[in-house]
Amino acid sequence: MTSGTTTAPGTDGASARPLDQVVLERTSIPERVAAVLRSWIAEARLPPGVRLSEERICAELAISRNTLREAFRLLTHERLLLHRLNRGVFVRVLGVEDVEDLYRVRKLVEPAAVRELRGRPAGLDRVAAALAEADAAGARQDWFGLGTADLHFHRALTALAGSPRVDELMDRVLAELRLVFHVVPDLRSFHQRCREENRRILALLEAGDGAGAAEALTGCLDSAERELVTAYRERPRASL
């Protein structure tokens, strides 16, 4: 005779079936592929409007088309990709409303990540390393590289919060933000100005002034948003 008690899967009273393990293993692969493609977007390897070649990506990553299509679905949900019926999958071209919303999120999250910091926080070396990366990119006049270093700087700032959820959020936000940078008419001027603002933010954090860093960061984000919104409003209408 058996009792009427049942045990939920995943608790100590029940082990996963072999089929469950296979499903779990398979579902993690598209997520890892999506992470790779997200990094390609964040590093400007995939610019807005470009059509993605399934054949090329599958060959480069040694994955199946089904795996890639699931990764595409995940990134479409993150608003990084766009599926066009009978045309394929494209990297999204963002609009001014996307810029405003991205900066709304950034201004909520980034200053809060540093405002309460006191002393020299653990992880500040990563922030300094991103600024050094920016200096190296500027020295070789690599303006896209300078933009990538700026994203690394802000990602390192939010990592100071010590929250895996914030980390995941900012990975997505900053990848989407890379798509915004492509409309800037003068990348050199824009990113060099950001680099100097980042230098000031780092100096404030090294001095233990989290509140001052948060204030400087808010001003930096406000200024960048105004410039990007202006650039979007003045650009030719995109075809996608």
PDB file of C-alpha atoms in Angstrom:
ATOM      1  CA  MET A   1       0.000   0.000   0.000  1.00  0.00           C
ATOM      2  CA  THR A   2       1.338   3.396  -0.893  1.00  0.00           C
ATOM      3  CA  SER A   3       0.747   6.637   0.940  1.00  0.00           C
ATOM      4  CA  GLY A   4      -1.075   9.534  -0.686  1.00  0.00           C
ATOM      5  CA  THR A   5       1.950  11.779  -0.245  1.00  0.00           C
ATOM      6  CA  THR A   6       3.695  12.986  -3.373  1.00  0.00           C
ATOM      7  CA  THR A   7       7.052  14.691  -3.609  1.00  0.00           C
ATOM      8  CA  ALA A   8       7.741  17.568  -5.957  1.00  0.00           C
ATOM      9  CA  PRO A   9      10.517  17.027  -8.518  1.00  0.00           C
ATOM     10  CA  GLY A  10      13.740  18.708  -7.501  1.00  0.00           C
ATOM     11  CA  THR A  11      13.277  18.088  -3.772  1.00  0.00           C
ATOM     12  CA  ASP A  12      15.212  15.566  -1.695  1.00  0.00           C
ATOM     13  CA  GLY A  13      12.490  12.972  -2.082  1.00  0.00           C
ATOM     14  CA  ALA A  14      12.763  12.652  -5.859  1.00  0.00           C
ATOM     15  CA  SER A  15      15.606  12.488  -8.327  1.00  0.00           C
ATOM     16  CA  ALA A  16      15.417  13.783 -11.863  1.00  0.00           C
ATOM     17  CA  ARG A  17      14.683  11.238 -14.585  1.00  0.00           C
ATOM     18  CA  PRO A  18      17.364  10.638 -17.228  1.00  0.00           C
ATOM     19  CA  LEU A  19      15.168  12.435 -19.776  1.00  0.00           C
ATOM     20  CA  ASP A  20      14.947  15.457 -17.483  1.00  0.00           C
ATOM     21  CA  GLN A  21      18.743  15.609 -17.288  1.00  0.00           C
ATOM     22  CA  VAL A  22      19.016  15.522 -21.087  1.00  0.00           C
ATOM     23  CA  VAL A  23      16.503  18.354 -21.406  1.00  0.00           C
ATOM     24  CA  LEU A  24      18.342  20.437 -18.819  1.00  0.00           C
ATOM     25  CA  GLU A  25      21.665  19.913 -20.590  1.00  0.00           C
ATOM     26  CA  ARG A  26      20.234  20.802 -23.959  1.00  0.00           C
ATOM     27  CA  THR A  27      18.450  23.919 -22.793  1.00  0.00           C
ATOM     28  CA  SER A  28      21.689  25.314 -21.412  1.00  0.00           C
ATOM     29  CA  ILE A  29      23.421  25.201 -24.807  1.00  0.00           C
ATOM     30  CA  PRO A  30      21.235  27.820 -26.541  1.00  0.00           C
ATOM     31  CA  GLU A  31      21.727  30.095 -23.542  1.00  0.00           C
ATOM     32  CA  ARG A  32      25.487  29.786 -23.915  1.00  0.00           C
ATOM     33  CA  VAL A  33      25.214  30.454 -27.657  1.00  0.00           C
ATOM     34  CA  ALA A  34      23.026  33.481 -26.928  1.00  0.00           C
ATOM     35  CA  ALA A  35      25.716  34.752 -24.541  1.00  0.00           C
ATOM     36  CA  VAL A  36      28.321  34.496 -27.311  1.00  0.00           C
ATOM     37  CA  LEU A  37      26.122  36.346 -29.813  1.00  0.00           C
ATOM     38  CA  ARG A  38      25.306  38.962 -27.171  1.00  0.00           C
ATOM     39  CA  SER A  39      29.019  39.550 -26.652  1.00  0.00           C
ATOM     40  CA  TRP A  40      29.518  39.888 -30.418  1.00  0.00           C
ATOM     41  CA  ILE A  41      26.884  42.625 -30.459  1.00  0.00           C
ATOM     42  CA  ALA A  42      28.435  44.354 -27.438  1.00  0.00           C
ATOM     43  CA  GLU A  43      31.850  44.280 -29.137  1.00  0.00           C
ATOM     44  CA  ALA A  44      30.447  45.759 -32.394  1.00  0.00           C
ATOM     45  CA  ARG A  45      31.099  42.572 -34.388  1.00  0.00           C
ATOM     46  CA  LEU A  46      27.414  42.536 -35.350  1.00  0.00           C
ATOM     47  CA  PRO A  47      26.191  46.062 -36.195  1.00  0.00           C
ATOM     48  CA  PRO A  48      22.528  47.087 -36.296  1.00  0.00           C
ATOM     49  CA  GLY A  49      20.644  46.054 -39.424  1.00  0.00           C
ATOM     50  CA  VAL A  50      23.003  43.218 -40.392  1.00  0.00           C
ATOM     51  CA  ARG A  51      21.394  39.948 -41.478  1.00  0.00           C
ATOM     52  CA  LEU A  52      22.717  36.951 -39.541  1.00  0.00           C
ATOM     53  CA  SER A  53      23.898  33.940 -41.538  1.00  0.00           C
ATOM     54  CA  GLU A  54      22.805  30.692 -39.896  1.00  0.00           C
ATOM     55  CA  GLU A  55      25.291  28.704 -41.965  1.00  0.00           C
ATOM     56  CA  ARG A  56      28.274  30.853 -41.006  1.00  0.00           C
ATOM     57  CA  ILE A  57      27.435  31.056 -37.291  1.00  0.00           C
ATOM     58  CA  CYS A  58      26.693  27.321 -37.032  1.00  0.00           C
ATOM     59  CA  ALA A  59      30.027  26.541 -38.662  1.00  0.00           C
ATOM     60  CA  GLU A  60      31.944  29.000 -36.477  1.00  0.00           C
ATOM     61  CA  LEU A  61      30.426  27.783 -33.212  1.00  0.00           C
ATOM     62  CA  ALA A  62      30.046  24.117 -34.238  1.00  0.00           C
ATOM     63  CA  ILE A  63      26.367  24.013 -33.318  1.00  0.00           C
ATOM     64  CA  SER A  64      23.143  22.829 -34.936  1.00  0.00           C
ATOM     65  CA  ARG A  65      20.625  25.087 -36.648  1.00  0.00           C
ATOM     66  CA  ASN A  66      18.026  24.187 -34.027  1.00  0.00           C
ATOM     67  CA  THR A  67      20.360  25.324 -31.247  1.00  0.00           C
ATOM     68  CA  LEU A  68      21.098  28.572 -33.080  1.00  0.00           C
ATOM     69  CA  ARG A  69      17.424  29.256 -33.732  1.00  0.00           C
ATOM     70  CA  GLU A  70      16.659  28.845 -30.038  1.00  0.00           C
ATOM     71  CA  ALA A  71      19.471  31.296 -29.246  1.00  0.00           C
ATOM     72  CA  PHE A  72      17.965  33.679 -31.806  1.00  0.00           C
ATOM     73  CA  ARG A  73      14.604  33.350 -30.022  1.00  0.00           C
ATOM     74  CA  LEU A  74      16.200  34.252 -26.682  1.00  0.00           C
ATOM     75  CA  LEU A  75      17.939  37.311 -28.121  1.00  0.00           C
ATOM     76  CA  THR A  76      14.772  38.397 -29.919  1.00  0.00           C
ATOM     77  CA  HIS A  77      13.066  38.364 -26.532  1.00  0.00           C
ATOM     78  CA  GLU A  78      15.907  40.579 -25.252  1.00  0.00           C
ATOM     79  CA  ARG A  79      15.216  43.021 -28.121  1.00  0.00           C
ATOM     80  CA  LEU A  80      18.654  42.499 -29.658  1.00  0.00           C
ATOM     81  CA  LEU A  81      17.469  40.626 -32.758  1.00  0.00           C
ATOM     82  CA  LEU A  82      14.486  40.937 -35.067  1.00  0.00           C
ATOM     83  CA  HIS A  83      12.921  38.193 -37.194  1.00  0.00           C
ATOM     84  CA  ARG A  84      11.552  39.351 -40.546  1.00  0.00           C
ATOM     85  CA  LEU A  85       9.187  36.904 -42.255  1.00  0.00           C
ATOM     86  CA  ASN A  86      10.766  35.373 -45.369  1.00  0.00           C
ATOM     87  CA  ARG A  87      13.840  37.566 -44.912  1.00  0.00           C
ATOM     88  CA  GLY A  88      15.710  36.127 -41.953  1.00  0.00           C
ATOM     89  CA  VAL A  89      17.044  37.322 -38.608  1.00  0.00           C
ATOM     90  CA  PHE A  90      18.605  40.774 -38.248  1.00  0.00           C
ATOM     91  CA  VAL A  91      20.328  42.723 -35.506  1.00  0.00           C
ATOM     92  CA  ARG A  92      17.796  45.291 -34.376  1.00  0.00           C
ATOM     93  CA  VAL A  93      17.937  48.934 -35.359  1.00  0.00           C
ATOM     94  CA  LEU A  94      16.883  50.881 -32.268  1.00  0.00           C
ATOM     95  CA  GLY A  95      14.692  53.966 -32.119  1.00  0.00           C
ATOM     96  CA  VAL A  96      14.808  57.060 -29.943  1.00  0.00           C
ATOM     97  CA  GLU A  97      12.321  55.518 -27.516  1.00  0.00           C
ATOM     98  CA  ASP A  98      14.746  52.630 -26.975  1.00  0.00           C
ATOM     99  CA  VAL A  99      17.549  55.083 -26.177  1.00  0.00           C
ATOM    100  CA  GLU A 100      15.406  56.879 -23.619  1.00  0.00           C
ATOM    101  CA  ASP A 101      14.335  53.641 -21.964  1.00  0.00           C
ATOM    102  CA  LEU A 102      17.873  52.243 -21.838  1.00  0.00           C
ATOM    103  CA  TYR A 103      19.092  55.372 -20.103  1.00  0.00           C
ATOM    104  CA  ARG A 104      16.111  55.288 -17.751  1.00  0.00           C
ATOM    105  CA  VAL A 105      17.267  51.846 -16.621  1.00  0.00           C
ATOM    106  CA  ARG A 106      20.917  52.887 -16.442  1.00  0.00           C
ATOM    107  CA  LYS A 107      20.133  55.920 -14.272  1.00  0.00           C
ATOM    108  CA  LEU A 108      18.141  53.745 -11.894  1.00  0.00           C
ATOM    109  CA  VAL A 109      20.789  51.020 -11.580  1.00  0.00           C
ATOM    110  CA  GLU A 110      24.289  52.429 -12.065  1.00  0.00           C
ATOM    111  CA  PRO A 111      24.323  55.278  -9.502  1.00  0.00           C
ATOM    112  CA  ALA A 112      22.638  53.006  -6.965  1.00  0.00           C
ATOM    113  CA  ALA A 113      25.424  50.445  -7.420  1.00  0.00           C
ATOM    114  CA  VAL A 114      28.081  52.889  -6.171  1.00  0.00           C
ATOM    115  CA  ARG A 115      26.236  55.396  -3.970  1.00  0.00           C
ATOM    116  CA  GLU A 116      26.709  53.543  -0.671  1.00  0.00           C
ATOM    117  CA  LEU A 117      30.293  52.463  -1.265  1.00  0.00           C
ATOM    118  CA  ARG A 118      32.829  53.528   1.336  1.00  0.00           C
ATOM    119  CA  GLY A 119      36.596  53.060   1.327  1.00  0.00           C
ATOM    120  CA  ARG A 120      38.177  51.217  -1.583  1.00  0.00           C
ATOM    121  CA  PRO A 121      35.632  48.591  -2.682  1.00  0.00           C
ATOM    122  CA  ALA A 122      36.652  45.134  -3.793  1.00  0.00           C
ATOM    123  CA  GLY A 123      36.470  44.932  -7.558  1.00  0.00           C
ATOM    124  CA  LEU A 124      37.737  48.459  -8.171  1.00  0.00           C
ATOM    125  CA  ASP A 125      40.788  47.047  -9.968  1.00  0.00           C
ATOM    126  CA  ARG A 126      38.430  45.820 -12.689  1.00  0.00           C
ATOM    127  CA  VAL A 127      37.054  49.350 -13.076  1.00  0.00           C
ATOM    128  CA  ALA A 128      40.592  50.723 -13.344  1.00  0.00           C
ATOM    129  CA  ALA A 129      41.496  48.029 -15.881  1.00  0.00           C
ATOM    130  CA  ALA A 130      38.587  49.103 -18.103  1.00  0.00           C
ATOM    131  CA  LEU A 131      39.847  52.692 -18.007  1.00  0.00           C
ATOM    132  CA  ALA A 132      43.328  51.488 -18.948  1.00  0.00           C
ATOM    133  CA  GLU A 133      41.727  49.582 -21.834  1.00  0.00           C
ATOM    134  CA  ALA A 134      40.102  52.843 -22.942  1.00  0.00           C
ATOM    135  CA  ASP A 135      43.432  54.667 -22.804  1.00  0.00           C
ATOM    136  CA  ALA A 136      45.042  51.979 -24.963  1.00  0.00           C
ATOM    137  CA  ALA A 137      42.215  52.145 -27.511  1.00  0.00           C
ATOM    138  CA  GLY A 138      42.454  55.933 -27.624  1.00  0.00           C
ATOM    139  CA  ALA A 139      46.225  55.766 -28.177  1.00  0.00           C
ATOM    140  CA  ARG A 140      45.739  53.610 -31.274  1.00  0.00           C
ATOM    141  CA  GLN A 141      42.751  55.734 -32.421  1.00  0.00           C
ATOM    142  CA  ASP A 142      40.380  52.772 -32.206  1.00  0.00           C
ATOM    143  CA  TRP A 143      37.100  54.537 -31.542  1.00  0.00           C
ATOM    144  CA  PHE A 144      34.942  51.417 -31.581  1.00  0.00           C
ATOM    145  CA  GLY A 145      37.439  49.857 -29.173  1.00  0.00           C
ATOM    146  CA  LEU A 146      37.115  52.947 -26.995  1.00  0.00           C
ATOM    147  CA  GLY A 147      33.352  52.416 -26.957  1.00  0.00           C
ATOM    148  CA  THR A 148      33.823  48.772 -25.972  1.00  0.00           C
ATOM    149  CA  ALA A 149      36.096  49.850 -23.126  1.00  0.00           C
ATOM    150  CA  ASP A 150      33.424  52.308 -21.980  1.00  0.00           C
ATOM    151  CA  LEU A 151      30.897  49.470 -21.804  1.00  0.00           C
ATOM    152  CA  HIS A 152      33.411  47.392 -19.830  1.00  0.00           C
ATOM    153  CA  PHE A 153      33.909  50.310 -17.430  1.00  0.00           C
ATOM    154  CA  HIS A 154      30.195  50.652 -16.689  1.00  0.00           C
ATOM    155  CA  ARG A 155      29.763  46.892 -16.448  1.00  0.00           C
ATOM    156  CA  ALA A 156      32.580  46.819 -13.875  1.00  0.00           C
ATOM    157  CA  LEU A 157      30.896  49.648 -11.944  1.00  0.00           C
ATOM    158  CA  THR A 158      27.625  47.769 -11.580  1.00  0.00           C
ATOM    159  CA  ALA A 159      29.537  44.600 -10.615  1.00  0.00           C
ATOM    160  CA  LEU A 160      30.534  46.482  -7.455  1.00  0.00           C
ATOM    161  CA  ALA A 161      26.967  45.911  -6.249  1.00  0.00           C
ATOM    162  CA  GLY A 162      27.779  42.202  -5.904  1.00  0.00           C
ATOM    163  CA  SER A 163      24.444  41.108  -7.367  1.00  0.00           C
ATOM    164  CA  PRO A 164      24.236  38.330  -9.992  1.00  0.00           C
ATOM    165  CA  ARG A 165      20.787  39.659 -11.016  1.00  0.00           C
ATOM    166  CA  VAL A 166      22.180  43.144 -11.614  1.00  0.00           C
ATOM    167  CA  ASP A 167      25.047  41.569 -13.569  1.00  0.00           C
ATOM    168  CA  GLU A 168      22.614  39.723 -15.854  1.00  0.00           C
ATOM    169  CA  LEU A 169      20.489  42.825 -16.350  1.00  0.00           C
ATOM    170  CA  MET A 170      23.482  44.987 -17.256  1.00  0.00           C
ATOM    171  CA  ASP A 171      24.882  42.407 -19.686  1.00  0.00           C
ATOM    172  CA  ARG A 172      21.659  42.785 -21.642  1.00  0.00           C
ATOM    173  CA  VAL A 173      21.341  46.543 -21.284  1.00  0.00           C
ATOM    174  CA  LEU A 174      24.912  47.237 -22.351  1.00  0.00           C
ATOM    175  CA  ALA A 175      24.716  44.885 -25.336  1.00  0.00           C
ATOM    176  CA  GLU A 176      21.632  46.772 -26.491  1.00  0.00           C
ATOM    177  CA  LEU A 177      23.405  50.053 -25.816  1.00  0.00           C
ATOM    178  CA  ARG A 178      26.151  49.104 -28.281  1.00  0.00           C
ATOM    179  CA  LEU A 179      23.499  49.244 -30.994  1.00  0.00           C
ATOM    180  CA  VAL A 180      22.865  52.860 -29.986  1.00  0.00           C
ATOM    181  CA  PHE A 181      26.485  53.952 -30.387  1.00  0.00           C
ATOM    182  CA  HIS A 182      26.423  53.237 -34.120  1.00  0.00           C
ATOM    183  CA  VAL A 183      24.428  56.412 -34.810  1.00  0.00           C
ATOM    184  CA  VAL A 184      26.943  58.750 -33.138  1.00  0.00           C
ATOM    185  CA  PRO A 185      28.360  60.994 -35.901  1.00  0.00           C
ATOM    186  CA  ASP A 186      31.649  61.643 -34.068  1.00  0.00           C
ATOM    187  CA  LEU A 187      32.621  58.547 -32.102  1.00  0.00           C
ATOM    188  CA  ARG A 188      36.018  59.984 -31.224  1.00  0.00           C
ATOM    189  CA  SER A 189      34.630  63.054 -29.491  1.00  0.00           C
ATOM    190  CA  PHE A 190      31.774  61.174 -27.810  1.00  0.00           C
ATOM    191  CA  HIS A 191      33.870  58.361 -26.344  1.00  0.00           C
ATOM    192  CA  GLN A 192      36.834  60.551 -25.398  1.00  0.00           C
ATOM    193  CA  ARG A 193      34.477  62.755 -23.395  1.00  0.00           C
ATOM    194  CA  CYS A 194      33.028  59.650 -21.723  1.00  0.00           C
ATOM    195  CA  ARG A 195      36.545  58.471 -20.917  1.00  0.00           C
ATOM    196  CA  GLU A 196      37.365  61.693 -19.066  1.00  0.00           C
ATOM    197  CA  GLU A 197      34.099  61.479 -17.132  1.00  0.00           C
ATOM    198  CA  ASN A 198      34.909  57.859 -16.279  1.00  0.00           C
ATOM    199  CA  ARG A 199      38.333  58.941 -15.023  1.00  0.00           C
ATOM    200  CA  ARG A 200      36.647  61.349 -12.600  1.00  0.00           C
ATOM    201  CA  ILE A 201      34.218  58.672 -11.402  1.00  0.00           C
ATOM    202  CA  LEU A 202      37.091  56.257 -10.745  1.00  0.00           C
ATOM    203  CA  ALA A 203      39.011  58.945  -8.803  1.00  0.00           C
ATOM    204  CA  LEU A 204      35.965  59.551  -6.585  1.00  0.00           C
ATOM    205  CA  LEU A 205      35.597  55.834  -5.896  1.00  0.00           C
ATOM    206  CA  GLU A 206      39.302  55.522  -5.085  1.00  0.00           C
ATOM    207  CA  ALA A 207      38.834  58.361  -2.606  1.00  0.00           C
ATOM    208  CA  GLY A 208      35.958  56.470  -0.956  1.00  0.00           C
ATOM    209  CA  ASP A 209      33.314  58.970  -2.128  1.00  0.00           C
ATOM    210  CA  GLY A 210      30.526  56.717  -3.378  1.00  0.00           C
ATOM    211  CA  ALA A 211      27.919  59.479  -3.182  1.00  0.00           C
ATOM    212  CA  GLY A 212      30.094  61.808  -5.249  1.00  0.00           C
ATOM    213  CA  ALA A 213      30.702  59.053  -7.795  1.00  0.00           C
ATOM    214  CA  ALA A 214      26.959  58.419  -8.053  1.00  0.00           C
ATOM    215  CA  GLU A 215      26.302  62.120  -8.668  1.00  0.00           C
ATOM    216  CA  ALA A 216      29.040  62.321 -11.312  1.00  0.00           C
ATOM    217  CA  LEU A 217      27.723  59.146 -12.933  1.00  0.00           C
ATOM    218  CA  THR A 218      24.199  60.550 -13.148  1.00  0.00           C
ATOM    219  CA  GLY A 219      25.522  63.689 -14.820  1.00  0.00           C
ATOM    220  CA  CYS A 220      27.542  61.583 -17.256  1.00  0.00           C
ATOM    221  CA  LEU A 221      24.495  59.503 -18.198  1.00  0.00           C
ATOM    222  CA  ASP A 222      22.282  62.590 -18.595  1.00  0.00           C
ATOM    223  CA  SER A 223      24.797  64.186 -20.957  1.00  0.00           C
ATOM    224  CA  ALA A 224      25.254  61.034 -23.034  1.00  0.00           C
ATOM    225  CA  GLU A 225      21.504  60.511 -23.309  1.00  0.00           C
ATOM    226  CA  ARG A 226      20.944  64.050 -24.608  1.00  0.00           C
ATOM    227  CA  GLU A 227      23.626  63.637 -27.270  1.00  0.00           C
ATOM    228  CA  LEU A 228      22.367  60.228 -28.374  1.00  0.00           C
ATOM    229  CA  VAL A 229      18.730  61.309 -28.537  1.00  0.00           C
ATOM    230  CA  THR A 230      19.757  64.259 -30.716  1.00  0.00           C
ATOM    231  CA  ALA A 231      21.766  61.940 -32.986  1.00  0.00           C
ATOM    232  CA  TYR A 232      18.795  59.593 -33.352  1.00  0.00           C
ATOM    233  CA  ARG A 233      16.395  62.372 -34.218  1.00  0.00           C
ATOM    234  CA  GLU A 234      18.751  63.687 -36.897  1.00  0.00           C
ATOM    235  CA  ARG A 235      19.607  60.351 -38.518  1.00  0.00           C
ATOM    236  CA  PRO A 236      18.026  59.126 -41.789  1.00  0.00           C
ATOM    237  CA  ARG A 237      15.113  56.745 -41.268  1.00  0.00           C
ATOM    238  CA  ALA A 238      16.276  53.126 -41.039  1.00  0.00           C
ATOM    239  CA  SER A 239      15.011  50.584 -43.546  1.00  0.00           C
ATOM    240  CA  LEU A 240      14.297  47.858 -41.000  1.00  0.00           C
TER     241      LEU A 240
END
